[in-house]
Every structure is written in structure tokens, then in C-alpha cells.
Coordinates of C-alpha atoms in Angstrom, one line a residue:
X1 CA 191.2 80.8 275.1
X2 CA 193.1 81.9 277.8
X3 CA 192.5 85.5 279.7
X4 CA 196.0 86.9 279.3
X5 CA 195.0 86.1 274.9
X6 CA 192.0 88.6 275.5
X7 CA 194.0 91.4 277.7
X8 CA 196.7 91.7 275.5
X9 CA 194.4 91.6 272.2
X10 CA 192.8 94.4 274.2
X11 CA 196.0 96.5 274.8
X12 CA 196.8 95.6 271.0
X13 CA 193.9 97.6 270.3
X14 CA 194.0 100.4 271.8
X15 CA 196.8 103.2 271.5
X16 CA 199.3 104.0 274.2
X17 CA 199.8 107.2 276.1
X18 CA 203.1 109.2 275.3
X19 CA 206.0 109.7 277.7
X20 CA 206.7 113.4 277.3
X21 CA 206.6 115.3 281.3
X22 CA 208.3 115.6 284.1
X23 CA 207.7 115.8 287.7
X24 CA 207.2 119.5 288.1
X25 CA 205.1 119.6 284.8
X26 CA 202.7 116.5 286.8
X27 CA 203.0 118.9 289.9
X28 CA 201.4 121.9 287.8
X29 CA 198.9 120.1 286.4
X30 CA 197.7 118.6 290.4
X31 CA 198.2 122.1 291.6
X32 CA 194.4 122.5 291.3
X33 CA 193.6 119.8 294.0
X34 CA 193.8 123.1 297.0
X35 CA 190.6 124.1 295.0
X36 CA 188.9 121.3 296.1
X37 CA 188.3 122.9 299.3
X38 CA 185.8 125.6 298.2
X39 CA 182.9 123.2 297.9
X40 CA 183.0 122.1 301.5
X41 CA 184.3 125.6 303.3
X42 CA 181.6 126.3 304.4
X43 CA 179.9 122.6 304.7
X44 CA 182.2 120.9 306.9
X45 CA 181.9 124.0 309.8
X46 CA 178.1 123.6 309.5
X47 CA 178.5 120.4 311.0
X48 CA 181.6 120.6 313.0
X49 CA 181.8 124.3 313.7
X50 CA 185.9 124.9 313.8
X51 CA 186.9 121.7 314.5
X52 CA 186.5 121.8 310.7
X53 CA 190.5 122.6 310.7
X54 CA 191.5 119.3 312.8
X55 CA 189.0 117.3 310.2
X56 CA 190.7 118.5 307.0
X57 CA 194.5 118.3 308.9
X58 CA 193.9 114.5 309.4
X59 CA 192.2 114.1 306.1
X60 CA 195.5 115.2 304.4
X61 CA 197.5 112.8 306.9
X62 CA 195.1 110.2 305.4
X63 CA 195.8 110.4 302.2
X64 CA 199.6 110.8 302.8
X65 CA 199.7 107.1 304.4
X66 CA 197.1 106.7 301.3
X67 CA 199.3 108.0 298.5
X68 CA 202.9 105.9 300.1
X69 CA 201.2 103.4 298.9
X70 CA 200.4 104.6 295.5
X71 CA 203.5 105.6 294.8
X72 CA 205.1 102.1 295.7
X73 CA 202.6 100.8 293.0
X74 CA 203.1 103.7 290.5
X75 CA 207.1 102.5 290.4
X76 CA 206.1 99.1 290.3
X77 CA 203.6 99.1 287.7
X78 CA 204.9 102.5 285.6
X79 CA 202.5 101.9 282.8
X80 CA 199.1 102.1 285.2
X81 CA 197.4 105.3 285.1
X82 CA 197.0 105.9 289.2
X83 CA 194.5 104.3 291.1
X84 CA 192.6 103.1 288.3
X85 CA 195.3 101.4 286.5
X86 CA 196.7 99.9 290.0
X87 CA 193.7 98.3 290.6
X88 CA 192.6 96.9 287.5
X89 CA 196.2 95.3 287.3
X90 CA 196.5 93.6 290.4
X91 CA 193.1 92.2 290.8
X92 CA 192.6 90.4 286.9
X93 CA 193.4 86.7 287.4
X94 CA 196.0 85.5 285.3
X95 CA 195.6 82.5 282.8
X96 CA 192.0 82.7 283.5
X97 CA 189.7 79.8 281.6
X98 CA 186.7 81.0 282.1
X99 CA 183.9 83.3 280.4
X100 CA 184.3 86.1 283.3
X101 CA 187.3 87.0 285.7
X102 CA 185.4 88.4 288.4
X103 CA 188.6 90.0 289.9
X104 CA 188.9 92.3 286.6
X105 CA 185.1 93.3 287.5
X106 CA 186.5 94.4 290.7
X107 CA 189.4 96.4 289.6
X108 CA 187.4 97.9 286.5
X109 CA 184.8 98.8 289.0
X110 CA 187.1 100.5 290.9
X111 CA 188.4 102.2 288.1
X112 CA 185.3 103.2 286.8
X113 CA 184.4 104.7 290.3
X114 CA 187.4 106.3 290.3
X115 CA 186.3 108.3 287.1
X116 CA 183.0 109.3 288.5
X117 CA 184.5 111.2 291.5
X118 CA 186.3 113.1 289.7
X119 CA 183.9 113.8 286.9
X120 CA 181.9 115.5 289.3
X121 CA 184.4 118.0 289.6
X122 CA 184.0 119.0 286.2
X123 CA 180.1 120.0 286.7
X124 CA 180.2 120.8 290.8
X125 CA 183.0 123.9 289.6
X126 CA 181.7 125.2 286.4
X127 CA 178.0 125.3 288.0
X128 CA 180.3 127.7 290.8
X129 CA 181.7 129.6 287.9
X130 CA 178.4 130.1 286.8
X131 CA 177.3 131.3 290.2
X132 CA 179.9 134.1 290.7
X133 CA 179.7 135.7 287.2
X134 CA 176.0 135.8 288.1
X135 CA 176.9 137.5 291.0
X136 CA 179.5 139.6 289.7
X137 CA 178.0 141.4 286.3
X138 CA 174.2 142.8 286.6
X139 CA 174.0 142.9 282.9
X140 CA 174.7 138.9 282.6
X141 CA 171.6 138.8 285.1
X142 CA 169.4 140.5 283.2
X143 CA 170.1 138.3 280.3
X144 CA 170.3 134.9 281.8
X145 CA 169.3 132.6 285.2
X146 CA 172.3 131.4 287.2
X147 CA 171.5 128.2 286.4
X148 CA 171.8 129.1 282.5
X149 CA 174.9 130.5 283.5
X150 CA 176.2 127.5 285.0
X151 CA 175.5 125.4 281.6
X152 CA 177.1 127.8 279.2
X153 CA 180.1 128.0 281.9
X154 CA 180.3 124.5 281.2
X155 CA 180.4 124.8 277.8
X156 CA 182.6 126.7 277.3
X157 CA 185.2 125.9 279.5
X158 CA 184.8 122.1 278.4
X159 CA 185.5 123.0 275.0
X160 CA 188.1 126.0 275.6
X161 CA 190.4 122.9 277.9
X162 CA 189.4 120.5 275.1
X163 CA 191.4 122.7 272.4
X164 CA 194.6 123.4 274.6
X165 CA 194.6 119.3 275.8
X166 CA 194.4 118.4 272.2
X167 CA 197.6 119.5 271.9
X168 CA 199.5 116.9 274.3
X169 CA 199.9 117.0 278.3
X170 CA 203.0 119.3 277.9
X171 CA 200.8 121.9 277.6
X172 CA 198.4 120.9 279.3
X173 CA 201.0 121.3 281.9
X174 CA 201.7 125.2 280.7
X175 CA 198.0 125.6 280.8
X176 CA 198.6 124.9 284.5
X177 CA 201.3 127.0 285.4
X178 CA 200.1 130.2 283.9
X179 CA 196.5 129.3 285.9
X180 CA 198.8 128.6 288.7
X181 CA 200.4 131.6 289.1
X182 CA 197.1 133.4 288.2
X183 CA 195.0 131.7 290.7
X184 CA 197.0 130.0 293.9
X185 CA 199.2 133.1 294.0
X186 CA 196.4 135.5 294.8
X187 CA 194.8 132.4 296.9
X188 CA 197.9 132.1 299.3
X189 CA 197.6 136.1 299.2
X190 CA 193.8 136.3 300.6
X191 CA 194.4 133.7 303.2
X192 CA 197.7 135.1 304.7
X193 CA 196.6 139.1 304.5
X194 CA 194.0 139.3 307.2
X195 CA 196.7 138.2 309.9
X196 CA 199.0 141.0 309.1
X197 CA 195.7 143.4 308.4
X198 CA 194.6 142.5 312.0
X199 CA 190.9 140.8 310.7
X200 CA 192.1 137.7 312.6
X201 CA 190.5 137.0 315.9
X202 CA 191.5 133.4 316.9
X203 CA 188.5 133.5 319.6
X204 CA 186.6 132.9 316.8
X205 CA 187.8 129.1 316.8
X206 CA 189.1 128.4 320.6
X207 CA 185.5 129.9 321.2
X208 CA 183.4 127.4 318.9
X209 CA 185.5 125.0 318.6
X210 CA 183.1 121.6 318.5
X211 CA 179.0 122.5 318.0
X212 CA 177.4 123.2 321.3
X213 CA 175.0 119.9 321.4
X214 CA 177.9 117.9 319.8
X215 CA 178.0 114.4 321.8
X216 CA 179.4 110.9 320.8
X217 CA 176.5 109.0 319.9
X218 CA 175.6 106.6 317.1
X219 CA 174.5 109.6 314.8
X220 CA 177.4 112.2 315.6
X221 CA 179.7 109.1 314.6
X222 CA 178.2 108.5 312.0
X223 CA 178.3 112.3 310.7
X224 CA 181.9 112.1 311.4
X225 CA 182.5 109.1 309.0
X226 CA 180.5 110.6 306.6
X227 CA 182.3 114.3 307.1
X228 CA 185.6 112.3 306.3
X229 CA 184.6 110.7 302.9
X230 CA 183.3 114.5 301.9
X231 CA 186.8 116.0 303.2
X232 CA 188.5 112.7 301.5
X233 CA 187.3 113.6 298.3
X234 CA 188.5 117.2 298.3
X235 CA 192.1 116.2 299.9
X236 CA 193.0 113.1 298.5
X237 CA 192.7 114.3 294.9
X238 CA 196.2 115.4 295.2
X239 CA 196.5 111.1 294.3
X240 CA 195.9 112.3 291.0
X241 CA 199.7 113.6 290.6
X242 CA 200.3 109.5 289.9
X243 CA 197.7 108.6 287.5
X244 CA 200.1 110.3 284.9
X245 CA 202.4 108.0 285.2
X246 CA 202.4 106.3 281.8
X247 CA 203.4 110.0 280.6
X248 CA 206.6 110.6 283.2
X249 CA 209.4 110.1 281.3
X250 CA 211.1 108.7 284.4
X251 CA 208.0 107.8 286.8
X252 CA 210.1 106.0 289.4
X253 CA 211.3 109.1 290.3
X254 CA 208.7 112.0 288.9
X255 CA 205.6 109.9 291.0
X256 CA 207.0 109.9 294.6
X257 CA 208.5 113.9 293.7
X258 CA 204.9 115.2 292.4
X259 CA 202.9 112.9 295.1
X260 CA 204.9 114.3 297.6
X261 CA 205.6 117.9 296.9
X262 CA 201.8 118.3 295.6
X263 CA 201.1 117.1 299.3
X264 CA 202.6 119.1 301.6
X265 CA 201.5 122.0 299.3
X266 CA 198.1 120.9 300.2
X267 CA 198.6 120.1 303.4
X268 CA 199.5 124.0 304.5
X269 CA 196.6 125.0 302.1
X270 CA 193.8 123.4 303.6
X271 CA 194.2 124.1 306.7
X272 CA 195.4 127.7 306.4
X273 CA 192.6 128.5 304.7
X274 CA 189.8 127.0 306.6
X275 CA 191.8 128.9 309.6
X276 CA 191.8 132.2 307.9
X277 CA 187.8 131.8 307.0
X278 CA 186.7 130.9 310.4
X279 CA 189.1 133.5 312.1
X280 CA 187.7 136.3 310.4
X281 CA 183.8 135.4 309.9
X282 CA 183.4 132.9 312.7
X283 CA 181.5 130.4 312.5
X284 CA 178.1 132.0 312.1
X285 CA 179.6 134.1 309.3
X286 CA 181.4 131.0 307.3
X287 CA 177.6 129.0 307.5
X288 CA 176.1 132.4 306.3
X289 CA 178.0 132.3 303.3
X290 CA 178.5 129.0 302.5
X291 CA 179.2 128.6 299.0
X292 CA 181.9 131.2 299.0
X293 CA 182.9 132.6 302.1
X294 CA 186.3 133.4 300.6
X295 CA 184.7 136.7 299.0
X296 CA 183.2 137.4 302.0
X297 CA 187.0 137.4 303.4
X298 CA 188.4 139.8 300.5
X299 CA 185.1 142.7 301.6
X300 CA 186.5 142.3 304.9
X301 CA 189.9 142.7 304.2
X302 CA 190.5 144.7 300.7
X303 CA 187.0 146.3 299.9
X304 CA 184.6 146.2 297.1
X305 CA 187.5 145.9 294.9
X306 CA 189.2 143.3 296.9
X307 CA 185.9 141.3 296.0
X308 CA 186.2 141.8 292.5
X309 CA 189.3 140.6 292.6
X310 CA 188.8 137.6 294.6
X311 CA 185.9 136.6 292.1
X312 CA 188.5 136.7 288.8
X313 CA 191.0 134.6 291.0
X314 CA 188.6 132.6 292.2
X315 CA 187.4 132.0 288.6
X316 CA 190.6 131.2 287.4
X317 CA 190.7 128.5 290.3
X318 CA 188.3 126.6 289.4
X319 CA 189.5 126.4 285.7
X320 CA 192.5 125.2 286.9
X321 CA 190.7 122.3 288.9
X322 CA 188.4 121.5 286.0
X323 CA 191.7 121.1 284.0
X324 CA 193.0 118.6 286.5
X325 CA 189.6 116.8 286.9
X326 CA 189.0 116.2 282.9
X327 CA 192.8 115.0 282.1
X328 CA 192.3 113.0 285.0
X329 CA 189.0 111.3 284.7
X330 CA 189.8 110.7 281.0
X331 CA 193.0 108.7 281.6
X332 CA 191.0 107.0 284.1
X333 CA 189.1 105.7 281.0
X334 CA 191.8 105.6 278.5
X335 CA 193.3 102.7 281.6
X336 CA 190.2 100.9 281.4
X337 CA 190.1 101.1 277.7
X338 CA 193.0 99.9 278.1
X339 CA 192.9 96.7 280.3
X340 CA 189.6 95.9 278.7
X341 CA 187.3 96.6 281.0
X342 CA 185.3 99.4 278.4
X343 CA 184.5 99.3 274.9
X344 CA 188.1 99.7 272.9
X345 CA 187.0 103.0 270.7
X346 CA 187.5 104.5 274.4
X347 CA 191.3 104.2 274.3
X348 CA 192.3 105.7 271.3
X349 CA 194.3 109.0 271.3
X350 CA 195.3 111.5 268.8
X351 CA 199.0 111.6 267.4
X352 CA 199.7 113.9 270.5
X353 CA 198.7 110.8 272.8
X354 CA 195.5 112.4 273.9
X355 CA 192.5 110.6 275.1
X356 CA 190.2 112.5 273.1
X357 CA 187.4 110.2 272.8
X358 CA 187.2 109.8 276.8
X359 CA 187.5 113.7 277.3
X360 CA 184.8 114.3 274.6
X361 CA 182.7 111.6 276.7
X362 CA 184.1 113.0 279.8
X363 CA 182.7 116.5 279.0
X364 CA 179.4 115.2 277.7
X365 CA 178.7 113.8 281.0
X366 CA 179.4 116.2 282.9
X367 CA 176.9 118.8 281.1
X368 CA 174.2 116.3 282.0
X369 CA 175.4 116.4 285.6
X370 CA 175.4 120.1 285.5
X371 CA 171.4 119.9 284.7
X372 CA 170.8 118.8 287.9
X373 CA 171.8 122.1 289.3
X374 CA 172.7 120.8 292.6
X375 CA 176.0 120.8 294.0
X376 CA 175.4 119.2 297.3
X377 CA 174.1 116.1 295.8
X378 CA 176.4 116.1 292.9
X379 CA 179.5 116.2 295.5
X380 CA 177.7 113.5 297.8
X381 CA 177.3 111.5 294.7
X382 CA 181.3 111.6 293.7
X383 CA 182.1 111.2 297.3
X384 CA 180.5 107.1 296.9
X385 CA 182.5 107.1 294.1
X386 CA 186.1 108.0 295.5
X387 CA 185.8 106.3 298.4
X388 CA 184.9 103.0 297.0
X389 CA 187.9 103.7 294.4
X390 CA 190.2 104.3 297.5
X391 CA 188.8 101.6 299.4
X392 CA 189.3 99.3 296.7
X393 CA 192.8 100.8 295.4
X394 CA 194.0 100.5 299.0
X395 CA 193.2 96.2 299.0
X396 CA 195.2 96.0 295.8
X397 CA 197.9 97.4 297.4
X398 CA 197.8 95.0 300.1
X399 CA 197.3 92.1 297.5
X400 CA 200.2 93.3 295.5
X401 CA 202.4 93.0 298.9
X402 CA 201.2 89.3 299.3
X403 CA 200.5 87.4 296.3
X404 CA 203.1 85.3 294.9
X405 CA 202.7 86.6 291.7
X406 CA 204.1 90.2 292.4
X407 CA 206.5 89.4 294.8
X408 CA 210.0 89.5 292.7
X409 CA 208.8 92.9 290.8
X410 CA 211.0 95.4 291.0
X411 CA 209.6 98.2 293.0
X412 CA 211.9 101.4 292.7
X413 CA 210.4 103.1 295.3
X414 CA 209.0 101.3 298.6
X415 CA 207.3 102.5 301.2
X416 CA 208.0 101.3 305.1
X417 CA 207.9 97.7 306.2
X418 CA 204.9 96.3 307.3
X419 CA 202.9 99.1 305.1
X420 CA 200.1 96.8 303.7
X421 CA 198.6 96.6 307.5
X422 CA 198.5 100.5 306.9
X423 CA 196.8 100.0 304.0
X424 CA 194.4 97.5 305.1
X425 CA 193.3 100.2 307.9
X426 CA 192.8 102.8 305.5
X427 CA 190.9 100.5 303.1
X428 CA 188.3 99.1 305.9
X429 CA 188.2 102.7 307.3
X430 CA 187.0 103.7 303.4
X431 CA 184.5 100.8 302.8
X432 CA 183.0 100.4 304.7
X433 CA 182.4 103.0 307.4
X434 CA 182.7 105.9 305.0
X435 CA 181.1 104.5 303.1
X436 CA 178.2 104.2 305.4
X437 CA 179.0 107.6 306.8
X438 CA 178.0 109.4 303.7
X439 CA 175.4 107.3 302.9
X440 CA 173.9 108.2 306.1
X441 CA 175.1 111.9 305.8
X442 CA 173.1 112.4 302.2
X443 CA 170.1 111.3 304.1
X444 CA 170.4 113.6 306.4
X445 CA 171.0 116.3 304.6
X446 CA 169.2 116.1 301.5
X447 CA 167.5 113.1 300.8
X448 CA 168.2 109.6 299.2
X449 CA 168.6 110.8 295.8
X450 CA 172.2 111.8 295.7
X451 CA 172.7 108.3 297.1
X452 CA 170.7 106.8 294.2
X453 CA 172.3 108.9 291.9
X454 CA 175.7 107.8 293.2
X455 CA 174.8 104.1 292.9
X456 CA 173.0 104.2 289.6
X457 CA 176.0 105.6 287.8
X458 CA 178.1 103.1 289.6
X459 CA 176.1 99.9 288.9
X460 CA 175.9 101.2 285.1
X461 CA 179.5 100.0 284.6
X462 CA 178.4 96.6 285.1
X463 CA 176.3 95.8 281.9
X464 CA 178.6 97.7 280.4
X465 CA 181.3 95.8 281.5
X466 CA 179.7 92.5 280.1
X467 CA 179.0 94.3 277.6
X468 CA 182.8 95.1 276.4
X469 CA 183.4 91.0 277.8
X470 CA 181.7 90.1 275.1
X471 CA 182.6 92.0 272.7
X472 CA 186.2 91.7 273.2
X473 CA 186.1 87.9 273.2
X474 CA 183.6 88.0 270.0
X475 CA 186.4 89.4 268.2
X476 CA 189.2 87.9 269.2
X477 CA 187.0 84.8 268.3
X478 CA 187.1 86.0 264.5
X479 CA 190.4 86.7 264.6
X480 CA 191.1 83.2 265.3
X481 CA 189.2 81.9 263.0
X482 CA 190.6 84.3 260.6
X483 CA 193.7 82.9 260.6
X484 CA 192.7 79.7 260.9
X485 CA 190.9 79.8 257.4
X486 CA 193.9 81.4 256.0
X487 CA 196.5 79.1 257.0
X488 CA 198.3 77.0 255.0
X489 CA 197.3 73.5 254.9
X490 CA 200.0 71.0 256.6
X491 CA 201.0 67.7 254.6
X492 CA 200.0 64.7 255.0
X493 CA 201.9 62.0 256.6
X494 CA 202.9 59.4 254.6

């Protein structure tokens, strides 16, 4: 029994996602990846004081030589969900004989690292949620622990996104305007205001610019490798603006717009906001107030009410992020459904073509992460996970450039010649030196277990994988011999 038998009795099985967005509706739906930055304002200037700006300006230039690539393989392979899908499609062997293809282990691993980093997400932003209604209403205090808080955010959010996303990812996409307009309006707002208010002082940067016993040793390069996958996994989420493309109903066009345009949008945002933090707190101030030093910049600026303010928009933020996250991470699963790298009952979707089974594992998940009550770890956890996905992603790309097998595709969109050396960079620049970065960076900071949490979730997906091996070939097995009983018997020569 050959391989391709088992993939496509695997994609017989499991139901297809629905063409039915464009590329500004993709766009609204990424808007949320700007967001990512809250975890880490006030993290990356700990270590790198305000050369936290130059570190989040080249992580975005990163991930646009990341994402040319990913939208060359979006056009070329427009039913792969993103990275995931890329990956799982270029690395299974064709016409493979036998029991195991270990290149679809290595795509569906990458895939399935893919879906941890941005599950995390989910739980790192509803435990924040959690953590500023606690802070903003006494009478929620009195009544329940911010970590209680943080698991009933959870909760309820999950459930309140998995309602609206029943529905289709046309309005999921609505969802995300109105949160849009809610959230990144009064964002961009915040972060322009205290220049024109006079809060900025700039001597606040030029002065601190690089940590006073900062020197180039083996640990300080190390800290910087492992500052880049944290920054990495807030700026290259803006990837995820391709992992819809089985739902663009012209994706050779809608992936490179929404890539793109999502892109520079972040581009501005990150770094204009770390700017505007460090400007008007310094450095001191921003490590003060680590988890949200944006609030810290509305008292400055607007008042006690400009706080209160800030808190709402804030909140509405990091629904719109969660939003992205859980569509995301759920079509990450639906894709390995799909190419038969998880059990099949993952893959099926409601008549709207929503993945409900993989958001409703999706959310489950993530209320266990949320009992850790750590986001630190939780983040340095995800952060193993999207840079192996990158890492690996990025070496599909350059496999997809130079194996015979690919090579008369059509590719709608390409990016510029000799592109799979930049990809191979990026790729051995992922895994492994960021890889070792935040490895050694988790250490550092708090301990080996959000390493081991990181690589226990990852090395789950491979008994699960031979798991759904064996079940996939068991029935296909049946099925054979099925028809095979039921056939009708040939005559016999004479």
C-alpha cells in the first residue's frame, strides 16, 4: 500500500475548509499580532535596556525576509493552511512503501509546534485580562484572587469567540474589525499623544541605550539569541495572515496583500510603541512596571481617567489577539487533520467550515495552561515551539526551491532569485542558535521547567503521531478488504 493511498484516504476523511474572505477580511483578523508586544514591553528592556527598539526593528525585518517566503509557498500550494500546511506538504515522501515516512514526522512536527506557539497566546492574554480587571474593580477583588480571575477570563472569552467563530471566518473577520477599531485605534492614540503632550524625553533612550555592564561574551550572545526567539514569537505572528489560505477566495493575490500590508502595520507598531514607553518612563520606569507599562503611560499622559481608559482598550486588545491565536492554532490542527498527521475526528468542521473540534480542543488546552499561572514560562515555552516551526518551515521552503518534484509548479507569486539561501540563513539562525538562546535564556531567568514544559508538549506529538499512523493504515486496511470481499467474482478461463 502505497503512501499517497493513505494521504488521500486521509483527506477523504476529513472535511475541507470553505473559500469565503478576502484579503482585507485575512488582514482584520491578523490585526491582533501588534498585541503581541505587551508580554515582552517591559521584558526585552530588562535585558537590553533601549536597545529594546533596534531588537524588535530587526525582528520585524526577520520575519519580512521570513514571510517572502511564505507567501511564494502559500501561491504555490493554496490549499496549505500557513506554515503548518507548507511544511507538512513538502516534507511527506511520495510513493512511500514503507510502515513510516519519517519526512511527514518532520513536517507534522513542525506543524504541531506551530500550534503550541500560538496556543500559548490564548492562556499568556486571558491570564493579563485577568490581571487588569483585578486591578481595575475593588469589588471583583474582594470577591476573587487574580489568579481566579485569570481562569474565569479564560472561560469566558473562550467560549464568547467560540459562539461568534461558529458562525464562519467571515465573521470572524467582523469580530475583528469592530475589535479593531475598538482597540488599535486608541493604541496608535496612547503611543503617538505624549510627543505632542511633551512627556517625551528622548534622553531617556540616547542615555541608556545598551545596559551599563553589557559586553560581548559567550553569555550576552547567548542572551541575545535567546532575546530574538522571545521578540520572534511576538513579531513574526503576523505569518499567520497566510495560514488562511484555503479560505481566500483568490489566495495568490489575498496572501502576499494581507502578508504584506499586516507587516508594515506592525512594523511601525512595534517599534513606536517600545519608543513611546521608554521615552516617557525610561528605562527604570518600563522594568518597574513590567507587565503593563502602557497604563503607566496613559497616568502620565491623560490622568486617572486616561488609565481607565487604557485598561478597557487594552482589554479589548487582547480579545482581539486571542481571536487571532484560536482561529489560528485550530486551522493549524484542522491541516494536520488533514494531511494525516492527527487523529481524523480533528478535521471535521461544521456546515459553516469551522474547525470546531480543534477550537474546542484548542480552548481546553489552553485552560490547563492558564493553571499554571505563569506567563513568563508559558511565553518561554511557546517561544521553543515557534521557533522550531519557523526553523523547520523555513527548510521546506528551501526544499520546495530544489527538489525535482516541485520544480514545474506554478508559483503565482515568487519571491527574488536566489531566495532559498535567504531562507536557509533564517532557518539555521532559528534552530539552532535560537533555539539554544532561549533555552539558555529560560534557565537564566526562571529555571528549567518552562524548558521541560516546552519539550514535553512537543515530544507528546510523537506517540501521537504513531498513534494516528496506525490508525489511519488499520482502516484503510478494512477498507480494502471490504471491497475485496464484496467484489464480484471474475470467470474462469476456459
Amino acid at each position: 500500500m502505497s503512501q499517497d493511498d493513505l494521504e488521500q484516504d486521509s483527506l477523504d476523511e476529513v472535511d475541507h475548509l470553505k473559500r469565503s474572505i478576502d484579503w482585507k477580511q485575512g488582514l482584520a483578523i491578523a490585526l491582533g499580532v501588534p498585541l503581541l508586544i505587551l508580554p515582552s514591553l517591559g521584558y526585552l528592556p530588562s535585558y537590553v535596556a533601549a536597545a529594546a527598539i533596534l531588537i524588535w526593528g530587526l525582528s520585524i525585518l526577520q520575519t519580512f525576509f521570513q514571510n517572502t517566503a511564505y507567501a511564494e509557498l502559500a501561491t504555490t500550494f493554496p490549499e496549505a493552511s500557513g506554515i503548518p500546511g507548507f511544511a507538512q506538504h513538502v516534507f511527506r515522501s511520495k510513493n512511500y512503501k514503507g510502515k513510516y515516512d519519517r519526512g511527514k514526522l518532520i513536517g507534522g512536527f513542525s506543524a504541531w509546534s506551530y500550534w503550541f506557539a500560538w496556543n500559548v497566546v490564548l492562556a499568556i492574554f486571558s491570564i493579563l485580562v485577568g490581571s487588569y480587571l483585578y486591578g481595575l474593580f475593588p469589588s471583583l477583588a474582594e470577591t476573587f484572587t487574580e489568579y481566579q480571575l485569570g481562569l474565569l477570563s479564560g472561560l469566558v472569552i473562550f467560549t464568547g469567540l467560540g459562539v461568534v467563530n461558529w458562525f464562519g471566518l467571515k465573521d470572524s473577520a467582523t469580530l475583528g474589525y469592530i475589535l479593531a477599531a475598538i482597540s488599535l485605534i486608541p493604541l496608535t492614540v496612547l503611543t503617538v499623544a505624549p510627543f505632542v503632550t511633551g512627556h517625551v524625553d528622548m534622553a531617556n533612550i540616547t542615555g541608556n541605550w545598551a545596559p551599563a555592564d553589557w559586553s560581548w561574551d559567550a553569555h550576552h550572545i547567548l542572551i541575545i539569541f535567546g532575546i530574538f526567539a522571545i521578540a520572534l514569537w511576538s513579531t513574526g505572528g503576523w505569518e499567520t495572515a497566510a495560514i488562511y489560505a484555503p479560505e481566500y477566495k483568490n489566495p495568490s493575490k489575498d496572501v502576499p496583500k494581507a502578508l504584506y500590508t499586516t507587516g508594515v502595520i506592525c512594523f511601525f507598531s512595534f517599534i513606536l510603541v517600545q519608543t513611546t514607553v521608554l521615552a516617557v518612563l525610561g528605562v527604570d520606569g518600563v522594568i518597574a512596571e513590567p507587565i503593563s507599562p502602557l497604563i503607566a503611560v496613559a497616568h502620565a499622559v491623560f490622568g486617572e481617567a486616561g488609565t481607565t481608559v487604557t485598561i478597557f482598550m487594552l482589554i479589548a486588545a487582547m480579545i482581539l489577539i486571542i481571536q487571532t491565536a484560536y482561529l489560528g492554532s485550530a486551522r493549524a490542527m484542522h491541516s494536520m487533520a488533514e494531511e494525516g498527521n492527527l487523529p481524523r475526528i480533528l478535521g471535521h468542521t461544521n456546515s459553516r467550515g469551522t474547525p470546531f473540534v480543534a477550537m474546542l480542543l484548542t480552548a481546553s488546552f489552553n485552560m490547563a495552561l492558564i493553571f499554571i499561572g505563569s506567563i513568563p514560562a508559558i511565553l518561554a515555552a511557546g517561544a521553543i515551539g515557534y521557533i522550531c516551526a519557523n526553523g523547520i518551515a523555513l527548510l521546506a521552503y528551501v526544499k520546495a526551491k530544489t527538489d525535482p518534484a516541485f520544480a514545474n509548479l506554478e508559483r503565482p507569486f515568487k519571491a527574488p532569485k536566489g531566495w532559498k539561501w535567504v531562507a536557509l540563513a533564517f532557518g539555521l539562525f532559528n534552530v539552532p542558535l535560537c533555539l539554544i538562546g532561549v533555552i539558555y535564556l529560560n534557565s537564566q531567568e526562571i529555571g528549567w521547567a518552562a524548558t521541560w514544559l516546552g519539550v514535553i508538549i512537543l515530544a507528546l506529538f510523537i506517540p501521537i503521531w504513531f498513534f494516528t499512523q496506525h490508525e489511519v493504515r488499520r482502516r484503510h486496511e478494512k477498507s480494502a478488504e471490504a471491497l475485496t470481499k464484496h467484489a464480484p467474482p471474475t470467470e474462469l478461463s476456459e
